[in-house]
Coordinates of C-alpha atoms in Angstrom, one line a residue:
X1 CA 0.0 0.0 0.0
X2 CA 2.8 2.4 0.9
X3 CA 4.6 1.6 -2.4
X4 CA 1.3 2.3 -4.3
X5 CA 0.7 5.6 -2.6
X6 CA 4.3 6.7 -3.1
X7 CA 4.1 5.8 -6.8
X8 CA 0.9 7.8 -7.2
X9 CA 2.4 10.8 -5.5
X10 CA 5.4 10.7 -7.8
X11 CA 3.0 10.6 -10.8
X12 CA 1.6 13.9 -9.6
X13 CA 4.7 15.7 -10.8
X14 CA 4.4 15.1 -14.6
X15 CA 0.6 15.8 -14.4
X16 CA 1.2 19.1 -12.6
X17 CA 3.9 20.0 -15.2
X18 CA 1.5 19.4 -18.0
X19 CA -1.2 21.5 -16.3
X20 CA 1.3 24.3 -15.7
X21 CA 2.6 24.2 -19.3
X22 CA -0.9 24.1 -20.9
X23 CA -2.2 26.9 -18.7
X24 CA 0.9 29.0 -19.4
X25 CA 0.5 28.5 -23.2
X26 CA -3.2 29.3 -23.2
X27 CA -2.7 32.5 -21.2
X28 CA 0.0 33.7 -23.5
X29 CA -2.0 33.1 -26.7
X30 CA -5.1 34.9 -25.4
X31 CA -5.6 38.3 -27.0
X32 CA -4.6 41.3 -24.9
X33 CA -2.1 41.6 -22.1
X34 CA -1.9 42.2 -18.4
X35 CA -1.1 45.9 -18.8
X36 CA -3.6 46.7 -21.6
X37 CA -5.9 49.5 -20.3
X38 CA -8.5 51.8 -21.8
X39 CA -5.9 54.5 -21.9
X40 CA -2.7 53.3 -23.6
X41 CA 0.4 53.4 -21.4
X42 CA 3.4 55.3 -22.6
X43 CA 6.0 52.9 -24.2
X44 CA 8.6 53.6 -21.6
X45 CA 6.3 52.8 -18.7
X46 CA 5.1 49.6 -20.5
X47 CA 8.7 48.5 -20.9
X48 CA 9.5 49.1 -17.3
X49 CA 6.5 47.1 -16.2
X50 CA 7.4 44.2 -18.5
X51 CA 11.0 44.3 -17.2
X52 CA 9.8 44.3 -13.6
X53 CA 7.6 41.2 -14.1
X54 CA 10.0 39.4 -16.4
X55 CA 7.8 39.7 -19.5
X56 CA 10.4 41.4 -21.7
X57 CA 11.9 38.1 -22.8
X58 CA 10.8 35.6 -25.4
X59 CA 8.0 33.1 -24.6
X60 CA 10.6 30.4 -24.2
X61 CA 12.6 32.5 -21.7
X62 CA 9.5 33.4 -19.8
X63 CA 8.5 29.7 -19.6
X64 CA 11.9 28.6 -18.3
X65 CA 11.9 31.4 -15.8
X66 CA 8.4 30.4 -14.6
X67 CA 9.3 26.7 -14.3
X68 CA 12.5 27.6 -12.4
X69 CA 10.5 29.6 -9.8
X70 CA 7.8 26.9 -9.7
X71 CA 10.5 24.3 -8.6
X72 CA 11.3 26.6 -5.7
X73 CA 7.6 26.9 -4.9
X74 CA 7.7 30.6 -5.9
X75 CA 4.5 31.5 -7.8
X76 CA 5.6 35.0 -8.4
X77 CA 4.1 38.4 -7.8
X78 CA 0.5 39.3 -8.7
X79 CA 0.0 41.9 -11.5
X80 CA -3.3 43.1 -10.2
X81 CA -2.5 43.2 -6.4
X82 CA 0.7 45.2 -6.4
X83 CA 3.1 44.3 -3.7
X84 CA 1.5 40.9 -3.0
X85 CA 2.9 37.5 -4.0
X86 CA 0.5 34.8 -5.4
X87 CA 1.5 32.5 -2.5
X88 CA 0.4 35.1 0.0
X89 CA -3.0 35.6 -1.8
X90 CA -3.6 31.8 -1.9
X91 CA -2.6 31.5 1.7
X92 CA -5.4 34.0 2.6
X93 CA -8.0 32.8 0.1
X94 CA -7.6 29.0 0.3
X95 CA -8.6 28.6 4.0
X96 CA -11.8 30.6 3.2
X97 CA -12.7 28.3 0.3
X98 CA -11.7 25.2 2.2
X99 CA -14.0 26.2 5.1
X100 CA -16.9 26.9 2.8
X101 CA -16.2 23.8 0.8
X102 CA -16.0 21.4 3.8
X103 CA -19.3 22.8 5.2
X104 CA -21.0 22.3 1.8
X105 CA -19.5 18.8 1.5
X106 CA -20.9 17.8 4.8
X107 CA -24.4 19.1 3.8
X108 CA -24.2 17.5 0.4
X109 CA -23.1 14.1 1.7
X110 CA -25.3 14.0 4.7
X111 CA -28.4 15.3 2.9
X112 CA -27.8 13.5 -0.4
X113 CA -27.2 10.0 1.1
X114 CA -30.1 10.4 3.6
X115 CA -32.6 11.4 0.9
X116 CA -31.3 8.8 -1.5
X117 CA -31.7 6.0 1.1
X118 CA -35.2 7.2 2.1
X119 CA -36.3 7.4 -1.6
X120 CA -34.7 4.0 -2.6
X121 CA -36.1 2.2 0.4
X122 CA -39.6 3.4 -0.4
X123 CA -39.3 3.0 -4.2
X124 CA -42.5 4.1 -6.0
X125 CA -44.0 5.8 -3.0
X126 CA -45.2 9.4 -2.6
X127 CA -42.0 10.2 -0.7
X128 CA -39.9 8.8 -3.5
X129 CA -41.7 10.9 -6.1
X130 CA -41.4 14.1 -3.9
X131 CA -37.7 13.6 -3.4
X132 CA -37.3 13.0 -7.1
X133 CA -38.9 16.3 -8.0
X134 CA -36.8 18.1 -5.4
X135 CA -33.6 16.6 -6.6
X136 CA -34.5 17.3 -10.2
X137 CA -34.8 21.0 -9.3
X138 CA -31.5 20.9 -7.5
X139 CA -29.7 19.4 -10.4
X140 CA -31.3 21.7 -13.0
X141 CA -31.3 25.1 -11.2
X142 CA -28.1 27.1 -11.7
X143 CA -26.3 28.1 -8.5
X144 CA -27.0 31.8 -9.1
X145 CA -30.7 31.2 -9.2
X146 CA -30.6 29.2 -5.9
X147 CA -28.4 31.8 -4.3
X148 CA -30.6 34.7 -5.4
X149 CA -33.7 32.9 -4.2
X150 CA -32.1 32.2 -0.7
X151 CA -31.0 35.8 -0.5
X152 CA -34.4 37.2 -1.4
X153 CA -36.4 34.8 0.7
X154 CA -34.3 34.0 3.8
X155 CA -32.0 37.1 4.1
X156 CA -34.1 40.0 2.8
X157 CA -37.6 38.6 3.1
X158 CA -37.4 36.8 6.5
X159 CA -34.3 38.6 7.8
X160 CA -33.0 35.4 9.3
X161 CA -29.5 35.3 8.0
X162 CA -27.0 37.8 6.5
X163 CA -27.1 38.2 2.7
X164 CA -23.4 38.2 2.1
X165 CA -19.8 38.9 3.3
X166 CA -17.7 36.5 5.4
X167 CA -17.5 37.7 9.0
X168 CA -18.5 34.7 11.1
X169 CA -20.1 31.2 11.2
X170 CA -23.6 32.5 10.5
X171 CA -22.4 34.1 7.3
X172 CA -21.4 30.7 5.9
X173 CA -24.9 29.2 6.1
X174 CA -26.5 30.6 2.9
X175 CA -23.3 30.2 0.7
X176 CA -22.9 26.6 1.9
X177 CA -26.5 25.7 1.2
X178 CA -26.2 27.3 -2.3
X179 CA -22.9 25.5 -3.0
X180 CA -24.2 22.2 -1.7
X181 CA -27.5 22.2 -3.6
X182 CA -26.4 20.6 -6.9
X183 CA -24.1 17.9 -5.4
X184 CA -26.7 17.1 -2.8
X185 CA -29.3 16.5 -5.4
X186 CA -26.9 14.5 -7.6
X187 CA -25.7 12.3 -4.7
X188 CA -29.4 11.7 -3.7
X189 CA -30.1 10.5 -7.2
X190 CA -27.0 8.3 -7.3
X191 CA -27.8 6.8 -3.9
X192 CA -31.4 6.1 -4.7
X193 CA -30.5 4.3 -8.0
X194 CA -28.0 2.2 -6.2
X195 CA -30.3 1.4 -3.3
X196 CA -33.1 0.3 -5.7
X197 CA -30.6 -1.9 -7.5
X198 CA -29.0 -3.4 -4.4
X199 CA -32.4 -4.1 -2.7
X200 CA -33.1 -6.7 -5.4
X201 CA -29.8 -8.6 -5.1
X202 CA -29.7 -12.2 -3.9
X203 CA -27.5 -11.5 -0.9
X204 CA -30.0 -9.0 0.4
X205 CA -32.9 -11.4 0.0
X206 CA -30.8 -14.1 1.7
X207 CA -30.1 -11.9 4.6
X208 CA -33.8 -11.1 5.1
X209 CA -34.6 -14.8 4.8
X210 CA -32.2 -15.5 7.7
X211 CA -34.1 -13.1 9.9
X212 CA -31.7 -10.2 9.8
X213 CA -33.5 -7.0 10.8
X214 CA -34.3 -4.5 8.1
X215 CA -32.2 -1.8 9.7
X216 CA -29.1 -4.1 9.8
X217 CA -29.7 -5.1 6.2
X218 CA -29.7 -1.5 5.1
X219 CA -26.7 -0.5 7.1
X220 CA -24.4 -3.5 6.3
X221 CA -25.5 -4.6 2.9
X222 CA -27.4 -1.8 1.1
X223 CA -25.6 1.4 2.3
X224 CA -22.1 0.0 2.0
X225 CA -22.6 -1.0 -1.7
X226 CA -24.6 2.1 -2.5
X227 CA -21.7 4.3 -1.3
X228 CA -19.4 2.9 -4.0
X229 CA -21.3 4.9 -6.6
X230 CA -21.1 8.1 -4.5
X231 CA -17.3 7.6 -4.2
X232 CA -16.9 7.8 -7.9
X233 CA -18.3 11.4 -7.8
X234 CA -16.6 12.2 -4.5
X235 CA -13.1 12.9 -6.0
X236 CA -13.9 15.8 -8.3
X237 CA -16.7 17.0 -6.0
X238 CA -14.3 17.4 -3.1
X239 CA -11.8 19.4 -5.3
X240 CA -14.6 21.6 -6.7
X241 CA -16.1 22.4 -3.3
X242 CA -12.7 23.0 -1.6
X243 CA -11.5 25.4 -4.2
X244 CA -14.8 27.2 -4.1
X245 CA -17.5 28.1 -6.6
X246 CA -16.7 31.1 -8.7
X247 CA -20.4 32.1 -8.9
X248 CA -21.2 31.5 -5.2
X249 CA -18.2 33.4 -3.9
X250 CA -19.1 36.3 -6.3
X251 CA -22.7 36.4 -5.2
X252 CA -22.0 36.4 -1.5
X253 CA -18.8 38.6 -1.8
X254 CA -16.7 35.9 -0.2
X255 CA -12.9 36.5 -0.4
X256 CA -12.1 32.9 -1.6
X257 CA -10.1 31.4 -4.4
X258 CA -13.0 31.5 -6.9
X259 CA -13.4 35.2 -6.5
X260 CA -9.7 35.9 -7.0
X261 CA -9.6 33.5 -10.0
X262 CA -12.4 35.5 -11.8
X263 CA -10.6 38.8 -11.1
X264 CA -7.3 37.3 -12.3
X265 CA -8.7 36.1 -15.6
X266 CA -10.4 39.4 -16.2
X267 CA -7.1 41.3 -15.6
X268 CA -4.8 38.8 -17.3
X269 CA -3.0 38.2 -14.0
X270 CA -1.0 35.3 -15.3
X271 CA 0.8 34.2 -12.0
X272 CA -2.5 34.3 -10.1
X273 CA -4.4 32.3 -12.7
X274 CA -1.5 29.7 -12.9
X275 CA -1.4 29.5 -9.1
X276 CA -5.1 28.8 -8.6
X277 CA -5.1 26.3 -11.5
X278 CA -2.2 24.4 -10.0
X279 CA -3.9 24.3 -6.6
X280 CA -7.1 23.0 -8.1
X281 CA -5.2 20.4 -10.1
X282 CA -3.3 19.2 -7.0
X283 CA -6.6 18.9 -5.1
X284 CA -8.2 16.8 -7.9
X285 CA -5.2 14.5 -7.8
X286 CA -5.2 14.1 -4.1
X287 CA -9.0 13.6 -4.0
X288 CA -8.8 10.8 -6.7
X289 CA -6.1 9.1 -4.8
X290 CA -8.2 9.2 -1.6
X291 CA -11.2 7.8 -3.5
X292 CA -9.1 4.9 -4.8
X293 CA -8.0 4.0 -1.3
X294 CA -11.6 4.3 0.0
X295 CA -12.7 2.0 -2.7
X296 CA -10.3 -0.7 -1.5
X297 CA -11.5 -0.2 2.1
X298 CA -15.3 -0.3 1.3
X299 CA -15.0 -3.3 -1.1
X300 CA -12.6 -6.1 -0.1
X301 CA -12.7 -7.4 -3.6
X302 CA -10.9 -4.3 -4.9
X303 CA -7.1 -4.2 -4.4
X304 CA -4.9 -1.4 -5.5
X305 CA -1.9 -2.2 -7.6
X306 CA 1.2 -2.8 -5.5
X307 CA -0.8 -3.8 -2.4
X308 CA 0.9 -7.0 -1.1
X309 CA -2.2 -8.2 0.7

């Protein structure tokens, strides 16, 4: 197992190199530049800015310079936020996005699995149909629609919760619900489909014939197998939630990575875009590794390559 994990971690290096290279190339080939303004800058000032940020060389020289700094874990200075390094910006923004993402993850997993189990166990009932309609809305409605509805109804209409900003635990409730809505609905649909399929399996009928209680059947036979489908979605879901939703953070004025990423793209802030992209890619890789290990733990028939057991 240790050898397998070590091999996967080493494989992260070429993947991150490819991500960094492709992102670097795409940013450089986009029209416009980081210092293009409505009012054209004097040529001398433009040359000084390009020299300051190492943009006065060829693309190959800029690429080599960037990789050299990346090896030293130096993501460079931000063009938009003068005097701040990208590392410092990410250090401030990442904890906010992680806090919001973890809260949304708990809501999505807890609510989605519970609703999916309830609907699957009562397949064809009024409860099943009601949950199906609710999850269909959750999957179909864009996050900005759900966010606007919660702000209008809960924050402005009922005045129960704040409508935005990030100044305490109570400020995280509406953004977390908005961010969790789509994955919660999708997880509920996945869980329901798996529960319906598993409930008809021979081993479940055998367990019932042996007198095993319905609660034990659902916990030890139905739930464990239904979670395998949820795990498939868990990897990218975790990365997306932890890095934050661009739309949700923009709606609620949350100073997370998503908000900085949108600003960076708009202002052609190359180092900040590259930094956020690499963090996102690293989280996806780590999440997928965690999912593979959880697969082996939940299903004894699955063994990871290199596991001596």
